[in-house]
PDB file of C-alpha atoms and ligand atoms in Angstrom:
ATOM      1  CA  MET B  39     137.755 125.671 127.946  1.00  0.00           C
ATOM      2  CA  THR B  40     133.558 124.579 129.087  1.00  0.00           C
ATOM      3  CA  SER B  41     132.008 124.804 132.842  1.00  0.00           C
ATOM      4  CA  PHE B  42     129.107 122.883 134.267  1.00  0.00           C
ATOM      5  CA  ARG B  43     127.769 124.220 137.657  1.00  0.00           C
ATOM      6  CA  LEU B  44     127.878 121.304 139.885  1.00  0.00           C
ATOM      7  CA  ASN B  45     125.923 121.941 143.474  1.00  0.00           C
ATOM      8  CA  GLY B  46     127.214 125.497 143.378  1.00  0.00           C
ATOM      9  CA  GLY B  47     130.097 124.837 142.197  1.00  0.00           C
ATOM     10  CA  VAL B  48     132.155 124.844 139.187  1.00  0.00           C
ATOM     11  CA  ILE B  49     133.947 122.016 136.939  1.00  0.00           C
ATOM     12  CA  ILE B  50     135.886 123.010 133.781  1.00  0.00           C
ATOM     13  CA  LEU B  51     136.460 120.567 131.584  1.00  0.00           C
ATOM     14  CA  PRO B  52     138.454 120.806 128.361  1.00  0.00           C
ATOM     15  CA  LEU B  53     136.438 120.886 125.644  1.00  0.00           C
ATOM     16  CA  GLN B  54     138.545 117.869 124.196  1.00  0.00           C
ATOM     17  CA  LYS B  55     137.438 115.950 127.045  1.00  0.00           C
ATOM     18  CA  ILE B  56     134.036 116.267 126.044  1.00  0.00           C
ATOM     19  CA  ARG B  57     135.315 115.683 122.713  1.00  0.00           C
ATOM     20  CA  MET B  58     137.505 112.430 123.903  1.00  0.00           C
ATOM     21  CA  GLY B  59     133.892 111.135 125.553  1.00  0.00           C
ATOM     22  CA  MET B  60     131.908 111.327 122.911  1.00  0.00           C
ATOM     23  CA  ALA B  61     133.989 109.852 121.254  1.00  0.00           C
ATOM     24  CA  ILE B  62     134.697 106.824 123.491  1.00  0.00           C
ATOM     25  CA  VAL B  63     130.943 106.108 123.423  1.00  0.00           C
ATOM     26  CA  MET B  64     130.607 106.018 119.743  1.00  0.00           C
ATOM     27  CA  VAL B  65     133.522 103.447 119.600  1.00  0.00           C
ATOM     28  CA  SER B  66     131.158 101.519 122.287  1.00  0.00           C
ATOM     29  CA  VAL B  67     127.797 102.048 120.739  1.00  0.00           C
ATOM     30  CA  ILE B  68     129.770 100.748 116.700  1.00  0.00           C
ATOM     31  CA  LEU B  69     131.127  98.144 118.775  1.00  0.00           C
ATOM     32  CA  TRP B  70     128.162  96.800 119.995  1.00  0.00           C
ATOM     33  CA  LEU B  71     126.330  97.689 117.109  1.00  0.00           C
ATOM     34  CA  GLY B  72     129.006  94.815 114.711  1.00  0.00           C
ATOM     35  CA  VAL B  73     128.869  92.590 117.664  1.00  0.00           C
ATOM     36  CA  CYS B  74     125.062  92.244 116.744  1.00  0.00           C
ATOM     37  CA  ALA B  75     125.463  92.340 113.377  1.00  0.00           C
ATOM     38  CA  MET B  76     128.526  89.653 112.722  1.00  0.00           C
ATOM     39  CA  ALA B  77     126.409  87.066 115.317  1.00  0.00           C
ATOM     40  CA  SER B  78     123.945  87.544 113.302  1.00  0.00           C
ATOM     41  CA  ALA B  79     126.360  87.503 110.238  1.00  0.00           C
ATOM     42  CA  ARG B  80     127.038  84.274 111.842  1.00  0.00           C
ATOM     43  CA  HIS B  81     124.465  83.042 111.974  1.00  0.00           C
ATOM     44  CA  GLN B  82     123.044  83.570 108.607  1.00  0.00           C
ATOM     45  CA  ALA B  83     126.254  81.879 107.638  1.00  0.00           C
ATOM     46  CA  ALA B  84     124.964  78.965 109.056  1.00  0.00           C
ATOM     47  CA  ILE B  85     121.458  78.974 107.882  1.00  0.00           C
ATOM     48  CA  SER B  86     123.114  79.662 103.881  1.00  0.00           C
ATOM     49  CA  ALA B  87     125.360  76.054 105.093  1.00  0.00           C
ATOM     50  CA  LEU B  88     122.055  74.393 105.456  1.00  0.00           C
ATOM     51  CA  SER B  89     120.171  75.654 102.356  1.00  0.00           C
ATOM     52  CA  GLY B  90     120.734  72.239 100.751  1.00  0.00           C
ATOM     53  CA  ALA B  91     118.597  70.450 102.675  1.00  0.00           C
ATOM     54  CA  LEU B  92     115.593  72.538 101.042  1.00  0.00           C
ATOM     55  CA  ALA B  93     116.543  71.407  97.325  1.00  0.00           C
ATOM     56  CA  GLY B  94     113.993  69.751  95.694  1.00  0.00           C
ATOM     57  CA  ARG B  95     112.130  69.428  98.790  1.00  0.00           C
ATOM     58  CA  ILE B  96     108.269  70.945  98.937  1.00  0.00           C
ATOM     59  CA  ILE B  97     107.083  72.894 102.035  1.00  0.00           C
ATOM     60  CA  VAL B  98     102.892  74.124 102.447  1.00  0.00           C
ATOM     61  CA  ILE B  99     102.962  77.428 102.798  1.00  0.00           C
ATOM     62  CA  ASP B 100      99.514  78.544 105.057  1.00  0.00           C
ATOM     63  CA  PRO B 101      98.325  81.813 105.636  1.00  0.00           C
ATOM     64  CA  GLY B 102      95.487  81.091 107.795  1.00  0.00           C
ATOM     65  CA  HIS B 103      91.760  82.329 107.653  1.00  0.00           C
ATOM     66  CA  GLY B 104      91.080  84.657 103.655  1.00  0.00           C
ATOM     67  CA  GLY B 105      87.893  85.988 102.247  1.00  0.00           C
ATOM     68  CA  VAL B 106      84.872  85.988 104.638  1.00  0.00           C
ATOM     69  CA  ASP B 107      87.080  84.632 107.318  1.00  0.00           C
ATOM     70  CA  PRO B 108      89.469  87.488 109.028  1.00  0.00           C
ATOM     71  CA  GLY B 109      90.649  86.169 111.316  1.00  0.00           C
ATOM     72  CA  VAL B 110      91.608  87.918 114.768  1.00  0.00           C
ATOM     73  CA  VAL B 111      90.772  92.087 114.488  1.00  0.00           C
ATOM     74  CA  GLY B 112      92.930  93.908 115.619  1.00  0.00           C
ATOM     75  CA  LYS B 113      92.174  98.293 115.852  1.00  0.00           C
ATOM     76  CA  ASN B 114      91.726 100.224 113.312  1.00  0.00           C
ATOM     77  CA  ASP B 115      90.575  96.650 111.358  1.00  0.00           C
ATOM     78  CA  VAL B 116      94.200  95.486 110.674  1.00  0.00           C
ATOM     79  CA  LEU B 117      93.098  91.851 109.928  1.00  0.00           C
ATOM     80  CA  GLU B 118      94.588  88.225 110.328  1.00  0.00           C
ATOM     81  CA  LYS B 119      93.952  87.186 107.177  1.00  0.00           C
ATOM     82  CA  ASP B 120      95.871  89.787 105.237  1.00  0.00           C
ATOM     83  CA  LEU B 121      99.109  90.114 107.772  1.00  0.00           C
ATOM     84  CA  VAL B 122      99.738  86.039 107.388  1.00  0.00           C
ATOM     85  CA  LEU B 123      99.413  86.083 103.738  1.00  0.00           C
ATOM     86  CA  ALA B 124     102.016  89.409 103.873  1.00  0.00           C
ATOM     87  CA  ILE B 125     104.749  87.090 106.030  1.00  0.00           C
ATOM     88  CA  GLY B 126     103.668  83.921 104.295  1.00  0.00           C
ATOM     89  CA  GLN B 127     104.816  85.480 100.688  1.00  0.00           C
ATOM     90  CA  LYS B 128     107.771  86.612 101.957  1.00  0.00           C
ATOM     91  CA  LEU B 129     108.578  82.807 103.452  1.00  0.00           C
ATOM     92  CA  ALA B 130     107.724  81.916 100.392  1.00  0.00           C
ATOM     93  CA  LEU B 131     110.146  83.678  98.762  1.00  0.00           C
ATOM     94  CA  TYR B 132     112.604  82.570 101.211  1.00  0.00           C
ATOM     95  CA  LEU B 133     112.350  78.789 100.665  1.00  0.00           C
ATOM     96  CA  ARG B 134     112.494  79.360  96.597  1.00  0.00           C
ATOM     97  CA  GLN B 135     115.968  80.915  96.998  1.00  0.00           C
ATOM     98  CA  GLY B 136     116.568  78.387  98.971  1.00  0.00           C
ATOM     99  CA  GLY B 137     115.568  75.447  95.941  1.00  0.00           C
ATOM    100  CA  ALA B 138     112.431  74.325  97.890  1.00  0.00           C
ATOM    101  CA  ARG B 139     109.255  74.267  95.719  1.00  0.00           C
ATOM    102  CA  VAL B 140     106.187  76.009  97.779  1.00  0.00           C
ATOM    103  CA  VAL B 141     102.566  75.695  97.489  1.00  0.00           C
ATOM    104  CA  MET B 142     100.629  78.069  99.336  1.00  0.00           C
ATOM    105  CA  THR B 143      97.242  77.375 100.224  1.00  0.00           C
ATOM    106  CA  ARG B 144      96.199  80.452  99.610  1.00  0.00           C
ATOM    107  CA  GLU B 145      97.862  83.432  98.121  1.00  0.00           C
ATOM    108  CA  GLY B 146      95.515  86.128  97.370  1.00  0.00           C
ATOM    109  CA  ASP B 147      92.324  86.969 100.105  1.00  0.00           C
ATOM    110  CA  TYR B 148      89.791  84.316  99.845  1.00  0.00           C
ATOM    111  CA  ASP B 149      89.507  80.424 101.281  1.00  0.00           C
ATOM    112  CA  LEU B 150      88.945  77.611  99.452  1.00  0.00           C
ATOM    113  CA  ALA B 151      85.342  76.684 100.155  1.00  0.00           C
ATOM    114  CA  ASP B 152      82.955  76.252  97.478  1.00  0.00           C
ATOM    115  CA  PRO B 153      81.226  79.538  95.792  1.00  0.00           C
ATOM    116  CA  GLU B 154      77.917  77.512  96.089  1.00  0.00           C
ATOM    117  CA  ILE B 155      78.223  76.272 101.032  1.00  0.00           C
ATOM    118  CA  THR B 156      77.444  79.323 102.950  1.00  0.00           C
ATOM    119  CA  GLY B 157      78.072  79.949 106.452  1.00  0.00           C
ATOM    120  CA  LEU B 158      80.660  80.283 107.970  1.00  0.00           C
ATOM    121  CA  TYR B 159      80.891  77.160 110.022  1.00  0.00           C
ATOM    122  CA  ARG B 160      80.442  75.402 106.812  1.00  0.00           C
ATOM    123  CA  ARG B 161      82.319  77.473 104.619  1.00  0.00           C
ATOM    124  CA  LYS B 162      85.650  76.558 107.628  1.00  0.00           C
ATOM    125  CA  ARG B 163      85.180  73.571 107.299  1.00  0.00           C
ATOM    126  CA  GLN B 164      85.201  73.327 103.928  1.00  0.00           C
ATOM    127  CA  ASP B 165      88.264  74.782 103.580  1.00  0.00           C
ATOM    128  CA  LEU B 166      90.290  74.096 106.506  1.00  0.00           C
ATOM    129  CA  ALA B 167      89.262  70.495 104.786  1.00  0.00           C
ATOM    130  CA  ARG B 168      90.542  71.119 101.317  1.00  0.00           C
ATOM    131  CA  ARG B 169      94.422  72.808 103.051  1.00  0.00           C
ATOM    132  CA  VAL B 170      94.941  69.810 104.866  1.00  0.00           C
ATOM    133  CA  ALA B 171      94.399  67.820 101.654  1.00  0.00           C
ATOM    134  CA  LEU B 172      96.333  69.658  99.579  1.00  0.00           C
ATOM    135  CA  ALA B 173      99.046  68.776 101.807  1.00  0.00           C
ATOM    136  CA  ASN B 174      98.702  65.616 102.196  1.00  0.00           C
ATOM    137  CA  LYS B 175      97.916  64.798  98.552  1.00  0.00           C
ATOM    138  CA  LEU B 176     101.827  65.745  97.790  1.00  0.00           C
ATOM    139  CA  PRO B 177     102.498  64.818  99.249  1.00  0.00           C
ATOM    140  CA  ALA B 178     104.692  67.982 100.802  1.00  0.00           C
ATOM    141  CA  ASP B 179     107.849  68.249 103.050  1.00  0.00           C
ATOM    142  CA  ALA B 180     106.525  69.642 105.499  1.00  0.00           C
ATOM    143  CA  MET B 181     104.185  72.311 106.298  1.00  0.00           C
ATOM    144  CA  VAL B 182     103.176  75.224 108.142  1.00  0.00           C
ATOM    145  CA  SER B 183     100.552  77.130 109.250  1.00  0.00           C
ATOM    146  CA  LEU B 184     100.985  80.680 109.338  1.00  0.00           C
ATOM    147  CA  HIS B 185      98.054  82.276 112.525  1.00  0.00           C
ATOM    148  CA  ILE B 186      98.112  85.839 114.507  1.00  0.00           C
ATOM    149  CA  ASN B 187      96.956  84.939 117.431  1.00  0.00           C
ATOM    150  CA  SER B 188      94.687  87.639 120.867  1.00  0.00           C
ATOM    151  CA  PHE B 189      93.971  87.880 124.032  1.00  0.00           C
ATOM    152  CA  SER B 190      92.554  89.483 126.395  1.00  0.00           C
ATOM    153  CA  ASN B 191      95.694  90.818 128.706  1.00  0.00           C
ATOM    154  CA  PRO B 192      97.792  93.447 126.043  1.00  0.00           C
ATOM    155  CA  ALA B 193     100.855  92.525 128.132  1.00  0.00           C
ATOM    156  CA  GLN B 194     100.402  89.138 125.910  1.00  0.00           C
ATOM    157  CA  TYR B 195     103.044  89.238 123.377  1.00  0.00           C
ATOM    158  CA  GLY B 196     105.661  86.241 121.663  1.00  0.00           C
ATOM    159  CA  ALA B 197     105.194  83.731 118.408  1.00  0.00           C
ATOM    160  CA  GLN B 198     104.203  80.493 119.595  1.00  0.00           C
ATOM    161  CA  THR B 199     104.646  77.095 117.934  1.00  0.00           C
ATOM    162  CA  PHE B 200     101.997  74.422 118.198  1.00  0.00           C
ATOM    163  CA  ALA B 201     103.041  70.744 117.161  1.00  0.00           C
ATOM    164  CA  ARG B 202     101.007  67.816 116.067  1.00  0.00           C
ATOM    165  CA  ALA B 203     101.597  66.218 119.956  1.00  0.00           C
ATOM    166  CA  GLY B 204     103.132  61.821 119.410  1.00  0.00           C
ATOM    167  CA  SER B 205     104.592  63.322 116.493  1.00  0.00           C
ATOM    168  CA  ALA B 206     108.334  62.676 115.994  1.00  0.00           C
ATOM    169  CA  GLU B 207     108.689  65.030 112.959  1.00  0.00           C
ATOM    170  CA  SER B 208     105.839  67.413 114.023  1.00  0.00           C
ATOM    171  CA  GLU B 209     107.360  68.365 116.867  1.00  0.00           C
ATOM    172  CA  ALA B 210     111.627  68.728 115.250  1.00  0.00           C
ATOM    173  CA  LEU B 211     109.722  71.314 112.972  1.00  0.00           C
ATOM    174  CA  ALA B 212     108.175  73.098 115.537  1.00  0.00           C
ATOM    175  CA  ARG B 213     111.308  73.188 117.311  1.00  0.00           C
ATOM    176  CA  ALA B 214     113.393  74.695 114.991  1.00  0.00           C
ATOM    177  CA  ILE B 215     111.094  77.153 114.166  1.00  0.00           C
ATOM    178  CA  GLN B 216     110.034  77.884 118.187  1.00  0.00           C
ATOM    179  CA  ASP B 217     113.909  78.016 118.677  1.00  0.00           C
ATOM    180  CA  GLU B 218     114.919  80.687 115.994  1.00  0.00           C
ATOM    181  CA  LEU B 219     112.155  82.511 116.995  1.00  0.00           C
ATOM    182  CA  ASN B 220     113.244  82.262 120.119  1.00  0.00           C
ATOM    183  CA  ARG B 221     116.900  83.661 118.846  1.00  0.00           C
ATOM    184  CA  MET B 222     116.066  86.470 116.237  1.00  0.00           C
ATOM    185  CA  LEU B 223     112.545  88.332 117.813  1.00  0.00           C
ATOM    186  CA  LYS B 224     112.937  90.182 121.373  1.00  0.00           C
ATOM    187  CA  ASN B 225     110.507  86.192 122.359  1.00  0.00           C
ATOM    188  CA  LYS B 226     110.030  85.212 125.415  1.00  0.00           C
ATOM    189  CA  HIS B 227     111.667  82.395 125.872  1.00  0.00           C
ATOM    190  CA  ARG B 228     108.711  80.267 125.204  1.00  0.00           C
ATOM    191  CA  LEU B 229     108.372  75.979 124.495  1.00  0.00           C
ATOM    192  CA  PRO B 230     106.418  75.174 121.693  1.00  0.00           C
ATOM    193  CA  LEU B 231     102.863  73.655 122.767  1.00  0.00           C
ATOM    194  CA  HIS B 232     100.969  70.587 121.298  1.00  0.00           C
ATOM    195  CA  GLY B 233      97.485  72.172 119.612  1.00  0.00           C
ATOM    196  CA  ASP B 234      94.360  70.145 119.124  1.00  0.00           C
ATOM    197  CA  TYR B 235      93.656  71.689 115.995  1.00  0.00           C
ATOM    198  CA  TYR B 236      92.202  70.176 112.975  1.00  0.00           C
ATOM    199  CA  ILE B 237      94.797  71.411 110.278  1.00  0.00           C
ATOM    200  CA  LEU B 238      97.293  69.527 112.692  1.00  0.00           C
ATOM    201  CA  ARG B 239      95.049  66.126 113.513  1.00  0.00           C
ATOM    202  CA  GLN B 240      95.031  65.298 110.152  1.00  0.00           C
ATOM    203  CA  THR B 241      97.681  66.705 107.527  1.00  0.00           C
ATOM    204  CA  ARG B 242     100.039  62.929 107.139  1.00  0.00           C
ATOM    205  CA  VAL B 243     102.988  65.313 106.360  1.00  0.00           C
ATOM    206  CA  PRO B 244     105.595  67.143 109.738  1.00  0.00           C
ATOM    207  CA  THR B 245     102.715  70.607 110.445  1.00  0.00           C
ATOM    208  CA  VAL B 246     102.716  73.184 112.692  1.00  0.00           C
ATOM    209  CA  ILE B 247     100.718  76.043 113.610  1.00  0.00           C
ATOM    210  CA  VAL B 248     103.160  79.717 114.348  1.00  0.00           C
ATOM    211  CA  GLU B 249     101.566  82.610 115.866  1.00  0.00           C
ATOM    212  CA  LEU B 250     103.128  85.064 114.580  1.00  0.00           C
ATOM    213  CA  GLY B 251     102.424  87.343 117.992  1.00  0.00           C
ATOM    214  CA  PHE B 252      99.650  89.052 119.252  1.00  0.00           C
ATOM    215  CA  ILE B 253      97.373  91.829 117.699  1.00  0.00           C
ATOM    216  CA  THR B 254      96.321  92.867 121.400  1.00  0.00           C
ATOM    217  CA  ASN B 255      99.859  93.684 122.543  1.00  0.00           C
ATOM    218  CA  PRO B 256     100.873  96.967 120.904  1.00  0.00           C
ATOM    219  CA  ARG B 257     103.952  96.452 120.608  1.00  0.00           C
ATOM    220  CA  GLU B 258     103.255  93.091 118.147  1.00  0.00           C
ATOM    221  CA  TYR B 259     100.255  94.922 116.611  1.00  0.00           C
ATOM    222  CA  ARG B 260     102.395  98.194 115.312  1.00  0.00           C
ATOM    223  CA  LEU B 261     105.833  95.155 114.214  1.00  0.00           C
ATOM    224  CA  LEU B 262     103.999  92.818 112.548  1.00  0.00           C
ATOM    225  CA  GLN B 263     102.632  95.302 110.114  1.00  0.00           C
ATOM    226  CA  ASP B 264     105.730  96.596 109.242  1.00  0.00           C
ATOM    227  CA  PRO B 265     107.234  94.660 106.658  1.00  0.00           C
ATOM    228  CA  LEU B 266     110.862  95.227 107.728  1.00  0.00           C
ATOM    229  CA  TYR B 267     109.732  92.913 111.171  1.00  0.00           C
ATOM    230  CA  GLN B 268     107.314  91.088 108.756  1.00  0.00           C
ATOM    231  CA  SER B 269     110.729  89.957 106.734  1.00  0.00           C
ATOM    232  CA  LYS B 270     112.528  89.460 110.062  1.00  0.00           C
ATOM    233  CA  ILE B 271     109.985  86.779 111.302  1.00  0.00           C
ATOM    234  CA  SER B 272     109.964  85.422 107.578  1.00  0.00           C
ATOM    235  CA  TRP B 273     113.345  84.373 107.740  1.00  0.00           C
ATOM    236  CA  CYS B 274     113.197  82.984 110.903  1.00  0.00           C
ATOM    237  CA  LEU B 275     110.375  80.245 109.915  1.00  0.00           C
ATOM    238  CA  TYR B 276     112.971  80.314 106.254  1.00  0.00           C
ATOM    239  CA  ALA B 277     115.993  79.083 108.898  1.00  0.00           C
ATOM    240  CA  GLY B 278     113.386  76.917 111.615  1.00  0.00           C
ATOM    241  CA  ILE B 279     111.769  75.247 108.035  1.00  0.00           C
ATOM    242  CA  THR B 280     116.138  74.560 106.840  1.00  0.00           C
ATOM    243  CA  ARG B 281     117.140  73.629 109.878  1.00  0.00           C
ATOM    244  CA  TYR B 282     114.697  70.886 110.833  1.00  0.00           C
ATOM    245  CA  LEU B 283     115.103  69.082 106.838  1.00  0.00           C
ATOM    246  CA  ALA B 284     118.887  69.311 107.915  1.00  0.00           C
ATOM    247  CA  GLY B 285     117.662  66.958 111.035  1.00  0.00           C
ATOM    248  CA  GLU B 286     118.450  69.467 113.952  1.00  0.00           C
ATOM    249  CA  GLY B 287     114.828  69.487 115.035  1.00  0.00           C
ATOM    250  CA  LYS B 288     115.156  66.602 116.727  1.00  0.00           C
ATOM    251  CA  SER B 289     118.509  67.219 118.954  1.00  0.00           C
ATOM    252  CA  LEU B 290     116.880  71.124 119.824  1.00  0.00           C
ATOM    253  CA  PRO B 291     115.783  71.140 123.696  1.00  0.00           C
ATOM    254  CA  LEU B 292     113.111  72.543 123.222  1.00  0.00           C
ATOM    255  CA  GLN B 293     111.022  69.855 125.064  1.00  0.00           C
ATOM    256  CA  PRO B 294     107.201  70.636 123.867  1.00  0.00           C
ATOM    257  CA  GLY B 295     105.417  72.089 126.309  1.00  0.00           C
ATOM    258  CA  VAL B 296     101.546  71.470 127.515  1.00  0.00           C
ATOM    259  CA  LYS B 297      98.673  70.942 124.600  1.00  0.00           C
ATOM    260  CA  GLY B 298      97.150  73.289 123.593  1.00  0.00           C
ATOM    261  CA  LYS B 299      93.152  74.647 124.656  1.00  0.00           C
ATOM    262  CA  LYS B 300      92.586  75.839 121.845  1.00  0.00           C
ATOM    263  CA  THR B 301      90.455  74.256 118.545  1.00  0.00           C
ATOM    264  CA  GLN B 302      89.754  75.120 114.430  1.00  0.00           C
TER     265      GLN B 302
HETATM  266 ZN1  LIG V 573      94.036  82.427 113.353  1.00  0.00          ZN
END
């Protein structure tokens, strides 16, 4: 027997009842975890069923920045260029396993400008032009440019897609990826936005920019460095690209929202 003193009185609880209560709680937790796993497994099976759409398709993965351009910088010198490369490499694995041909705009810590070009602005211009030329020349079936966001308010969080205004294909790709990000991550329910970015304006292949999270948000700062979370977000990108290539993007109800303000 186990007793508890409560409000001056004594409540006697048989140990058996406590054990039964604990067992019920444990079973509930296991069932809840099971439901989560099943939902995830069902969705993974749905994506696998579409993976034939990837076969032989050419996907350009563009990890932003690199070399002298670190992108946004988090505390303890956590750099955007390193995070997007790690996530891009994981995405490449998923896509290649699905049968796609993947071309990375960079596979290490460098930019695409000629060595003799000096000045960050001039290097950046040539670097971006070469990323665009690579995708246009192939020509690729889709291009996904990976970035990390930052904002003065650390409460701001969430992964965000940007599409080219007026391009139904870019919008469809953004919708499919945003839907996966919203579904799998503890993301705000974000809508794709139209972005006025150089890469979106200049590519002739369906292109999206994905801001994978905010380096200024403490939770996402931690998660974006976590290899497991990097795999999870890469899987979302893979699933979104797969759904787009399978023709699902256009029918999704995520209407692209207002034009993004940033240019690059
Ligand atoms: Zn960036």
